[in-house]
XYZ file of C-alpha atoms in Angstrom:
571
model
C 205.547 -80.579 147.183
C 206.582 -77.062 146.293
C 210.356 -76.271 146.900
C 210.641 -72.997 148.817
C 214.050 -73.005 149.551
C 216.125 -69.859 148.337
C 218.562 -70.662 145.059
C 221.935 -69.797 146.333
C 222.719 -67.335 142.603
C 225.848 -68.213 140.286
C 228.736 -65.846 140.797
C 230.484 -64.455 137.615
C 232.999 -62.204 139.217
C 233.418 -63.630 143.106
C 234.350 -66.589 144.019
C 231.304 -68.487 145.936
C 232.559 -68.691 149.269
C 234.299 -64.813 149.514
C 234.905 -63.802 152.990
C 233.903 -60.342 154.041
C 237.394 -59.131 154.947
C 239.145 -56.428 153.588
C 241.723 -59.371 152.251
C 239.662 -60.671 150.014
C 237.528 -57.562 148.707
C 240.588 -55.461 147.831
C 241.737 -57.581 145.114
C 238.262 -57.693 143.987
C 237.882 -53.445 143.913
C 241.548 -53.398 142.287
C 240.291 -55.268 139.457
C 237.346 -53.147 139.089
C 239.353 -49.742 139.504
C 242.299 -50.979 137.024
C 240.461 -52.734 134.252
C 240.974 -51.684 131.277
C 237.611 -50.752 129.465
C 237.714 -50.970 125.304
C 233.821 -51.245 124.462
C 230.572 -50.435 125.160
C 229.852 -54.406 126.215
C 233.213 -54.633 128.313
C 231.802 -51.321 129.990
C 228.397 -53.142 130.464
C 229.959 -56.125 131.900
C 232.837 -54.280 134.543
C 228.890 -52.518 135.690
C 227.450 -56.088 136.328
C 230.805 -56.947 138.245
C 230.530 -54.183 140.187
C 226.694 -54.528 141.122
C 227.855 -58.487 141.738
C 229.941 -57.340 144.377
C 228.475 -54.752 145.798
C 225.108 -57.315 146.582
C 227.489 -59.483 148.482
C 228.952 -57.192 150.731
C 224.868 -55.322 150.937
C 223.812 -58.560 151.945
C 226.945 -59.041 154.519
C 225.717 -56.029 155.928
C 222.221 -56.336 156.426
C 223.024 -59.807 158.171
C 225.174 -58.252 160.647
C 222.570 -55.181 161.523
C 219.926 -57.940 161.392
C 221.301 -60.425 164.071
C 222.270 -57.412 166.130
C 218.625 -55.438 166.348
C 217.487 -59.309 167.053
C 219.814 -59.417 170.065
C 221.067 -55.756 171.679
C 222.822 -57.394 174.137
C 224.825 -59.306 172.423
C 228.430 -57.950 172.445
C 229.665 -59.910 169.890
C 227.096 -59.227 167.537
C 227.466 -55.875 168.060
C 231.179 -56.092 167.428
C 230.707 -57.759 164.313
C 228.477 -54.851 163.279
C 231.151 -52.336 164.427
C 233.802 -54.125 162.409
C 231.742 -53.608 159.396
C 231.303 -50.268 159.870
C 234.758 -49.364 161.101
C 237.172 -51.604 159.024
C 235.153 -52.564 155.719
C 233.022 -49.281 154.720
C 235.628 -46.555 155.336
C 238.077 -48.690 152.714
C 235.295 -49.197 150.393
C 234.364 -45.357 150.049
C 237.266 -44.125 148.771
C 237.277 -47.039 146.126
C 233.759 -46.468 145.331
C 234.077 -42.557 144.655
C 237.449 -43.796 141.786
C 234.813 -46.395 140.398
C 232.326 -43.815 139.947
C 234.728 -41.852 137.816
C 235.730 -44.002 135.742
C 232.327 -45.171 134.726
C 231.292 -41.349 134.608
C 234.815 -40.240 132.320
C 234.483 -43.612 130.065
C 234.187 -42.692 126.816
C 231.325 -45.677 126.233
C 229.352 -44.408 129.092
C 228.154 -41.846 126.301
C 226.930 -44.841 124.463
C 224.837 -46.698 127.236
C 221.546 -46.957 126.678
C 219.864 -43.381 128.170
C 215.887 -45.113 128.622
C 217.493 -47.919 130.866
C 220.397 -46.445 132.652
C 219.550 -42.488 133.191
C 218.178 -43.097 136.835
C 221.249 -44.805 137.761
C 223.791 -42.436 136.134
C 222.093 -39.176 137.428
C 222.450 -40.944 141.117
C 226.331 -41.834 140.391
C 227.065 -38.440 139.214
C 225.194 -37.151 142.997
C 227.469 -39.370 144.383
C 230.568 -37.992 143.125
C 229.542 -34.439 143.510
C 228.666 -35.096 147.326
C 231.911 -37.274 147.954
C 234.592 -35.726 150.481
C 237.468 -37.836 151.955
C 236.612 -36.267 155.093
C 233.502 -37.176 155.384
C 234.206 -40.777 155.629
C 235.240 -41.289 158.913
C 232.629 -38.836 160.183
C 230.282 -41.115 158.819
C 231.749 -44.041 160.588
C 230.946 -42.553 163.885
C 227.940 -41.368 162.829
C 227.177 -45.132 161.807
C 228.327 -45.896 165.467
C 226.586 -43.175 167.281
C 223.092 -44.012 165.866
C 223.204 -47.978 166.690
C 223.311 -46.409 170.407
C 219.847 -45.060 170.448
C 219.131 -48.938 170.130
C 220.996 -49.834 172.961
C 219.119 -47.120 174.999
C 215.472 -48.369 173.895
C 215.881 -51.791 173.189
C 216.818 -52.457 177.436
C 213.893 -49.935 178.160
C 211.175 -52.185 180.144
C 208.403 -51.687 183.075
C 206.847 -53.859 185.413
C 202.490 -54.062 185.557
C 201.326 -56.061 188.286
C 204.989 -57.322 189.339
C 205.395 -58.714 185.774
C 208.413 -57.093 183.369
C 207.154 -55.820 180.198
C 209.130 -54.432 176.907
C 207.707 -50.984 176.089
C 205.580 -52.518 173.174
C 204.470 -55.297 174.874
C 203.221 -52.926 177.780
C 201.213 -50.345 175.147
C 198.966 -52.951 174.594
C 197.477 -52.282 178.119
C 196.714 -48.749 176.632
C 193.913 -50.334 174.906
C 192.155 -51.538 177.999
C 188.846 -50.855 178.725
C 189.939 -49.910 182.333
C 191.032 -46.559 182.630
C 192.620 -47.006 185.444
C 194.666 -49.507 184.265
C 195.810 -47.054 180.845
C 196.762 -44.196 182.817
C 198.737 -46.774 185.136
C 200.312 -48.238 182.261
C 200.829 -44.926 180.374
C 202.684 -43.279 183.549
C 204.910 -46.204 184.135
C 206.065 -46.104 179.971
C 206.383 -42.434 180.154
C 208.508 -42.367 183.421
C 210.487 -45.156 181.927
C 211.284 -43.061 178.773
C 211.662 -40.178 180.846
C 214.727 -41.994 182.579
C 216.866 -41.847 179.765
C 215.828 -38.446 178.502
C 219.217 -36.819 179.265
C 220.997 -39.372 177.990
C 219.170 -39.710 174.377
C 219.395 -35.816 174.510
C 222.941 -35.770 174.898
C 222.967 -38.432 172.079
C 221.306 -36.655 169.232
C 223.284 -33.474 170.553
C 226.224 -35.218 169.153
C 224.612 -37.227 166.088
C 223.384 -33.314 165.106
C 227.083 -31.496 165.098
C 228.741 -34.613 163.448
C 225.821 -34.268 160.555
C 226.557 -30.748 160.261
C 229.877 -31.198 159.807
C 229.356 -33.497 157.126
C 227.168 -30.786 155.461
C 229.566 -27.693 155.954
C 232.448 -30.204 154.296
C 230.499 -30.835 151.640
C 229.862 -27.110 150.937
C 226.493 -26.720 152.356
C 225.227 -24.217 154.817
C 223.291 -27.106 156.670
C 222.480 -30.441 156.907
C 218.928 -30.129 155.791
C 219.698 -29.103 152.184
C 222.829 -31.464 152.158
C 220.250 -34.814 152.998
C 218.344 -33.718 150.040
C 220.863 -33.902 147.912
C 221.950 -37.247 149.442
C 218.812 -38.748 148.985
C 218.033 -37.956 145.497
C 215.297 -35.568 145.932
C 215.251 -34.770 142.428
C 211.498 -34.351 142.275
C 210.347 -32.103 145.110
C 212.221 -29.238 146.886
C 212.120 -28.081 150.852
C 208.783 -25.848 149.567
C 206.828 -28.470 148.694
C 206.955 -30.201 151.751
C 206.136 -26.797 153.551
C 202.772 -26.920 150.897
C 202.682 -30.427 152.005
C 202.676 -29.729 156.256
C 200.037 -26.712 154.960
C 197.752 -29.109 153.391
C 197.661 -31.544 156.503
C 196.947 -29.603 158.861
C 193.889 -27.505 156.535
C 192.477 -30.606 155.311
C 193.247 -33.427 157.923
C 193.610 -31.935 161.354
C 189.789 -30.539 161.200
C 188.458 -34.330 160.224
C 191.080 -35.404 163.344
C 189.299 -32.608 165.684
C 185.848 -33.890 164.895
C 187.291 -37.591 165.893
C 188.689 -36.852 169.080
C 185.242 -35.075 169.860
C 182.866 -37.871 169.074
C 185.621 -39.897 171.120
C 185.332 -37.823 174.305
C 181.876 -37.943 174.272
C 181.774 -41.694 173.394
C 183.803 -42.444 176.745
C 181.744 -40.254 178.740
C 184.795 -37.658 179.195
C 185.409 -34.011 180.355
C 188.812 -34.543 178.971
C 190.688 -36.710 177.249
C 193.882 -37.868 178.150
C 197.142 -38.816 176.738
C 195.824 -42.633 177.786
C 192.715 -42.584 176.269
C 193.561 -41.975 172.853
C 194.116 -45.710 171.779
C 190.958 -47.504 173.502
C 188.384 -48.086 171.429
C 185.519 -45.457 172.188
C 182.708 -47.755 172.028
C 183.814 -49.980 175.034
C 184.825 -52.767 172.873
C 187.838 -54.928 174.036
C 191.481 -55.171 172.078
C 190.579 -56.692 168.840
C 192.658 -59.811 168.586
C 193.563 -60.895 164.885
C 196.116 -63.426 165.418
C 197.314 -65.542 168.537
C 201.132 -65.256 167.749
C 204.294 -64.727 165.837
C 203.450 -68.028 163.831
C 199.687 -67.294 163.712
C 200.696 -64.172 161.886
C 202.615 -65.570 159.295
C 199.664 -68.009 158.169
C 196.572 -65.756 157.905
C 199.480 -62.922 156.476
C 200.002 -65.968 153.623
C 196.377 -66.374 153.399
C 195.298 -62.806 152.889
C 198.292 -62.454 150.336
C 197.505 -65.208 148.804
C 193.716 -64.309 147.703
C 195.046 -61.024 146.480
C 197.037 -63.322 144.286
C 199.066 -66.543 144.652
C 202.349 -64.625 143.511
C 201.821 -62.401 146.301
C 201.162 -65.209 148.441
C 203.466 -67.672 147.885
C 206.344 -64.812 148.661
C 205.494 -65.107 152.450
C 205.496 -68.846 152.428
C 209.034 -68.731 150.897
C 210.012 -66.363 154.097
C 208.939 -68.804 156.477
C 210.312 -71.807 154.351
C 213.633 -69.594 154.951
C 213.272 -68.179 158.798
C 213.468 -64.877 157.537
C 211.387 -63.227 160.192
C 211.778 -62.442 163.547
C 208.770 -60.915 165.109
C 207.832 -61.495 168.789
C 208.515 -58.320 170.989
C 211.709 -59.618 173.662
C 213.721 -57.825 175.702
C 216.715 -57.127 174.238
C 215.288 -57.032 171.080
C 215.975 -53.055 169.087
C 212.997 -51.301 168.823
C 210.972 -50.514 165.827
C 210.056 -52.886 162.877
C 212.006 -53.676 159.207
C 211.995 -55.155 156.121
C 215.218 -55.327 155.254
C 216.194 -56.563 151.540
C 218.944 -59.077 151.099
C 220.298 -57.818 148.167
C 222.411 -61.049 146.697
C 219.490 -63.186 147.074
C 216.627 -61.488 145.876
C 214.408 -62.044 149.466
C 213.945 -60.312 152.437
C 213.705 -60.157 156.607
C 211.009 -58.775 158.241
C 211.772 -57.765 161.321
C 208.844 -57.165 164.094
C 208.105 -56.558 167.523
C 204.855 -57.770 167.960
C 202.384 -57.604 171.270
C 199.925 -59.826 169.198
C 197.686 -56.624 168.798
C 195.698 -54.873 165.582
C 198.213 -52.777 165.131
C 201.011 -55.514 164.988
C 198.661 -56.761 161.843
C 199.130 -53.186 159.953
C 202.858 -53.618 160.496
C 202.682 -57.249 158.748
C 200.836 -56.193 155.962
C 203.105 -52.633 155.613
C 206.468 -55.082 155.869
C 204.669 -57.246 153.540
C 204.082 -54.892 151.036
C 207.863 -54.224 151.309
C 209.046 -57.855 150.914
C 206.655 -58.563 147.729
C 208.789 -55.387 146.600
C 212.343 -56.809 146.911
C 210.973 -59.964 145.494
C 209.697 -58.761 142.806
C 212.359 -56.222 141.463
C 214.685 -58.541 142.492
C 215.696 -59.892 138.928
C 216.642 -56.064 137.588
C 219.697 -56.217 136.454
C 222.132 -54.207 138.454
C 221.979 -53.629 142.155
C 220.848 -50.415 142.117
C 218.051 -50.607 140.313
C 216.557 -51.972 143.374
C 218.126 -49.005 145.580
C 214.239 -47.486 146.361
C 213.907 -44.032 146.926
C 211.551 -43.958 150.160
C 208.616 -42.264 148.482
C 208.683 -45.656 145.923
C 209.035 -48.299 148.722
C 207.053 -46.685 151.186
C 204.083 -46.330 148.480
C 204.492 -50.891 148.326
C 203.934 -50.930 151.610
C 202.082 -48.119 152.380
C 199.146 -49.598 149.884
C 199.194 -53.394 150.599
C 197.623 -51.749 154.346
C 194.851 -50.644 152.382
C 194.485 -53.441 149.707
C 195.023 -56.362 151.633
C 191.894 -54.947 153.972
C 189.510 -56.822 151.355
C 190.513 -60.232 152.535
C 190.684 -59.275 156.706
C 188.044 -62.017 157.133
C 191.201 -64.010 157.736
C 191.731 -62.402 160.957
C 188.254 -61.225 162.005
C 185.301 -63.948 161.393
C 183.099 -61.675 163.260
C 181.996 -59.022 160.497
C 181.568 -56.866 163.628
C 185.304 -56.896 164.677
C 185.662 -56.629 160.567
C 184.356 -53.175 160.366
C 186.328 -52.458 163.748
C 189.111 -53.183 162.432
C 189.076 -51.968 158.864
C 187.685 -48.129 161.084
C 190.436 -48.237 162.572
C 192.803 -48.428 160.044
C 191.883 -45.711 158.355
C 191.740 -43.597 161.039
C 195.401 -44.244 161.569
C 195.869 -43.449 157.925
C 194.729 -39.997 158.285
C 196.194 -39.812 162.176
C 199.931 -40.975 159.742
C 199.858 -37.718 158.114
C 199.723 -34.666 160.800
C 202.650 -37.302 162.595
C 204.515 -37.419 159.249
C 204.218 -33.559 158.982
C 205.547 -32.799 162.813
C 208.475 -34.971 162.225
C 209.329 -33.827 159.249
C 209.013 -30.282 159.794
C 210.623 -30.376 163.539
C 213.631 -31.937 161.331
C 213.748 -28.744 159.334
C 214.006 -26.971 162.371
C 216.521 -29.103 164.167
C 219.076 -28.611 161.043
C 218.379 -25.573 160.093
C 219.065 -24.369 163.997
C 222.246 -26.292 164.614
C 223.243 -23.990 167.459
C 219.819 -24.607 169.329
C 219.913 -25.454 172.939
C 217.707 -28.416 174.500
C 215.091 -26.063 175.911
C 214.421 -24.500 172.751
C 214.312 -28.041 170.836
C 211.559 -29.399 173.615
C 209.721 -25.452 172.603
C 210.110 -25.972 169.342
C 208.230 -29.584 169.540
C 205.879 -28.728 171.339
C 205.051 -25.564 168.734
C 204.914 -27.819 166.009
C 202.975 -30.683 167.774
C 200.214 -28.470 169.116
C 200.160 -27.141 165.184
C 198.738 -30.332 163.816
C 196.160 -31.561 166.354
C 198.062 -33.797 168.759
C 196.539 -31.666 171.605
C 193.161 -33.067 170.938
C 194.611 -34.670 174.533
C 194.685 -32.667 177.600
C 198.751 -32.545 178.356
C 198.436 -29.853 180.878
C 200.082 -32.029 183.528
C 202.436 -33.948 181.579
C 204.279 -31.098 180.168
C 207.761 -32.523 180.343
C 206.480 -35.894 178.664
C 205.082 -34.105 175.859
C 208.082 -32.183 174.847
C 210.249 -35.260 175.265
C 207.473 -37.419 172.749
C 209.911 -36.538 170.142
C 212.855 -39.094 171.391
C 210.541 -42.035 171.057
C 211.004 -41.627 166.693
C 213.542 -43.804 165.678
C 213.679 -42.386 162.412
C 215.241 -38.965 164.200
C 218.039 -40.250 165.143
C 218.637 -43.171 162.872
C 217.542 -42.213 159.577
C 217.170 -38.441 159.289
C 214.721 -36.926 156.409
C 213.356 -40.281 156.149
C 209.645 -39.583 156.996
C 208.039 -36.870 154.915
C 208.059 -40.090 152.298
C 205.409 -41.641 154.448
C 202.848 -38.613 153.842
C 203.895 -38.727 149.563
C 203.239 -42.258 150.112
C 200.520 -42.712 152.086
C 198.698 -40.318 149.599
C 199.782 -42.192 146.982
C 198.388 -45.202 148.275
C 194.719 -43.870 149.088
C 194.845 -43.390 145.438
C 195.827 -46.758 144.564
C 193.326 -47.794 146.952
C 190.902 -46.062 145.480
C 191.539 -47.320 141.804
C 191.665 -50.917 143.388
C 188.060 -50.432 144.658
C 186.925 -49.683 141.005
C 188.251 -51.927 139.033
C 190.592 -54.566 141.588
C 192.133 -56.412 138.662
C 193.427 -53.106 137.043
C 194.191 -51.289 140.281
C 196.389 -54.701 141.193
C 197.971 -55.284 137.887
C 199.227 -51.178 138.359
C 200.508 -51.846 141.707
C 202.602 -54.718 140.521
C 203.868 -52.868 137.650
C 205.117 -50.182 139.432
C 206.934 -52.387 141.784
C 208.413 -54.011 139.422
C 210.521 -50.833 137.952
C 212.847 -50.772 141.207
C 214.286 -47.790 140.525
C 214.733 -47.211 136.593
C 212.228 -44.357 136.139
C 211.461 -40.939 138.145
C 209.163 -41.345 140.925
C 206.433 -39.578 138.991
C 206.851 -42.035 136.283
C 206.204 -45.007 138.848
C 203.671 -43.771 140.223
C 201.650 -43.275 136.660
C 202.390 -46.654 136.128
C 200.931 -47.175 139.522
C 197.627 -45.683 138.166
C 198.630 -42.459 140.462
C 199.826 -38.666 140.666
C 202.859 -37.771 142.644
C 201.759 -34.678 144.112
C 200.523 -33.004 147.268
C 198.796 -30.038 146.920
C 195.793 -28.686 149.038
C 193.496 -29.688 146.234
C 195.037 -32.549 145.575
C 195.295 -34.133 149.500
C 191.754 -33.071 150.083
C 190.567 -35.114 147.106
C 191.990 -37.930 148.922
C 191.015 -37.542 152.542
C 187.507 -36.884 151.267
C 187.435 -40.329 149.804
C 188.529 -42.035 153.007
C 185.851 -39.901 154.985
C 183.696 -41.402 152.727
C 184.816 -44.793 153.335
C 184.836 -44.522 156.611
C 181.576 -43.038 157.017
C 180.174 -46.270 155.295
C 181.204 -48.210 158.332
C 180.061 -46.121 160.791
């Protein structure tokens, strides 16, 4: 009988049973901040005291944000989040700007091995050129201000035949065979979302001047160039991803134009319809992979595990350890996570399935992220393992696309097979022209601080008729199309983070592609660039991966042609 049950690790520094108050830490961060540092090893070893610490209270933190997106309505797990953010991370800041200074001015730092530690000290010397005292309790309410869009969504709910639905349980209706029965569901979502419009509008009116303050303190003219600073951008520039939103919509929205075509005629339309764009066009019912949350989990360990039984095993030790929560509720946030727990090497996936196709895409993409934490989870300092997006959404963003050879788990009808593996890679060329509106309406937004509502719901709809979304006739739902925006968590929870899933999702068509040639190569890369965390450049990892990080014209049309191709072989 295998043991599955996570090793609680040794403490060197902490004591084992630390309390997250400020009572306890303090002492901790004084000894950090005022020892006294005589060698290159005693320099090494303050570093692996530090990264000790800083695990304990990362893992504190995800617990708290965890149990609260589980239950919105909670109020005392939502107070236990708010103390976190309120009386832990503001004291911590300050502390954590002196400790980056005095590993930065130590003599020995000169001394530390440049192969193995440049990625990290690059990042700490970011940190302490962004770092303003000011900022910190601006960041506090930001903190705050975001967990309400959560709050707003996760009680959003509608009733179909006299029975309550959450928002993502009710979608599944949108892939009914009954168009009466879409546009019925479709109107009652869209009315629902429309409800709160005002409210999530006066929301991210307030989420955008606090993050331009935190810009303008930090000496930049907006927030856009501040976040890519803040998130290491090192490797591309605001250009690129203007070459990037080029290249999507010349190569991508054209192959997208043809598909909406052969849908409308396929469904005997004049028009299509913001309701008719997830139904399958042949007149086939929902495919239905899996019967629930638990149903999931096994044929997830199944696939994984005929990829390979390290891969495999990783989602049996999840379940061994309840780390996933992933039935759609109400109450429950919106949105699905993986969210590492950085003390003990493992993960929580966090879902809100409707037991539908695309619930499966989400497993495998969270998947792809927990193999990740597991498997960079022995580096040796917690931030090797901080990902930049474009690394951990190219983990994720690839096991959709690898794990497709083993789908017989979930279809045994090679009919619903070929369904199913279509329609995935449709979405993965619908993913890009989203990835590009989003990320270029967030140029906009932050580069137009002073912009009014009106001229945000223009601008969206500008940029959204720009890369094909209008293959739908919205003529008479105006006011729901330039309101689509406020359903994107990412907006107003995680700005900038999205143009990542384009790098990535190019990235892992390529890795796809290598996989298809030669699977025990293509795997063997994968792993191996998963398993550098974050200790080279994110070109580096991805030629381990086998890959190119770029995204030029010729470059993305390489890759779309090869999943035309693909797709064209299961037509």
């Amino acid at each position: 009988m295998k043991n599955l049950t996570l090793k609680k690790k040794k403490r060197n520094f902490a004591k084992q049973n630390l309390q997250i108050v400020w009572e306890e830490l303090h002492p901790l961060f004084l000894d950090l901040l005022n020892r006294p540092i005589h060698s290159l090893s005693e320099l090494e070893k303050w570093m692996q005291n530090r990264s000790e610490l800083e695990a304990i209270i990362e893992e504190d933190a995800a617990w708290r944000y965890i149990r609260m997106t589980c239950n919105t309505a909670d109020e005392k797990l939502l107070r236990d989040f708010q103390y976190f953010a309120t009386e832990i991370e503001p004291k911590i800041a300050p502390i954590n700007n002196q400790l980056n200074k005095k590993l930065i001015d130590s003599p020995y730092a000169k001394e530390l091995d440049s192969n193995k530690y440049f990625i990290y000290l690059r990042s700490v010397q970011k940190s302490l050129d962004l770092f303003r005292e000011e900022n910190i309790p601006l960041q506090t309410k930001i903190q705050l201000e975001q967990q309400k869009y959560q709050s707003i969504t996760g009680s959003m709910s509608v009733f179909l035949n006299e029975k309550e639905y959450t928002l993502e349980q009710a979608a599944v209706f949108l892939k009914d065979i009954d168009r009466y029965i879409r546009e019925t569901t479709w109107t009652a979502i869209t009315t629902r979302r429309l409800e709160d419009k005002t409210k999530l509008n006066e929301l991210f009116n307030q989420l955008i001047i606090l993050r331009h303050q935190v810009a303008n303190n930090a000496d930049f003219n907006n927030f856009r160039d501040y976040m890519f600073e803040a998130m290491g951008r090192f490797d591309y520039s605001p250009e690129d991803c203007y070459q990037f939103h080029d290249a999507i919509e010349k190569t991508v929205v054209p192959i997208l134009s043809l598909e909406a075509k052969r849908r409308k005629e396929k469904l005997g339309l004049e028009s299509l319809k913001p309701w008719d764009m997830d139904v399958d066009p042949s007149g086939h019912a929902p495919l239905k992979p899996f019967i629930d949350g638990e149903d999931l989990i096994q044929k997830t360990q199944l696939c994984f595990q005929k990829l390979d039984n390290y891969i495999g095993e990783r989602i049996e030790i999840m379940k061994a350890n309840n780390l996933f929560d992933l039935e759609s509720r109400k109450g429950k946030a919106p949105g699905g996570y993986n969210y590492p727990l950085s003390e003990s090497g493992a993960p929580f996936i966090f879902m809100n399935s409707a037991n539908t196709f695309r619930d499966l895409t989400t497993m495998v993409h969270e998947g792809g992220h927990a193999l990740h934490t597991f498997i960079s989870a022995d580096l040796e300092l917690n931030d090797f393992k901080h990902l930049p997006s474009e690394v951990a959404e190219l983990a994720s963003m690839s096991m959709e696309l690898i794990s497709m050879s083993h789908w017989n788990i979930f279809f045994d009808n090679e009919e619903d097979l070929k369904r199913a593996k279509r329609d995935q890679l449709v979405d993965v060329l619908k993913t890009l022209p989203w990835v590009a509106t989003v990320d270029q309406f967030q140029h906009w937004i932050y580069t137009h601080p002073n912009h009014t509502d009106l001229e945000r719901e223009q601008e969206w709809k500008k940029i959204f008729i720009r890369f094909g979304h209008s293959f739908a006739n919205w003529d008479e739902h105006s006011d729901a199309l330039k309101n689509l925006w406020q359903k994107q968590l990412h907006i107003f929870e995680v700005p900038f983070y999205y143009i990542e899933y384009g790098m990535a999702q190019l990235g892992a068509i390529a890795i796809w592609k290598n996989y298809i040639e030669n699977p025990e190569k293509g795997l063997n890369n994968y792993l191996n660039a998963l398993k550098l965390g974050y200790t080279k450049t994110i070109p580096e990892i991805y030629q381990t991966a086998g890959i190119t990080f770029k995204f030029n014209k010729e470059y993305v049309k390489e890759l779309v042609d090869f999943v035309k191709m693909e797709l064209d072989k299961l037509n």
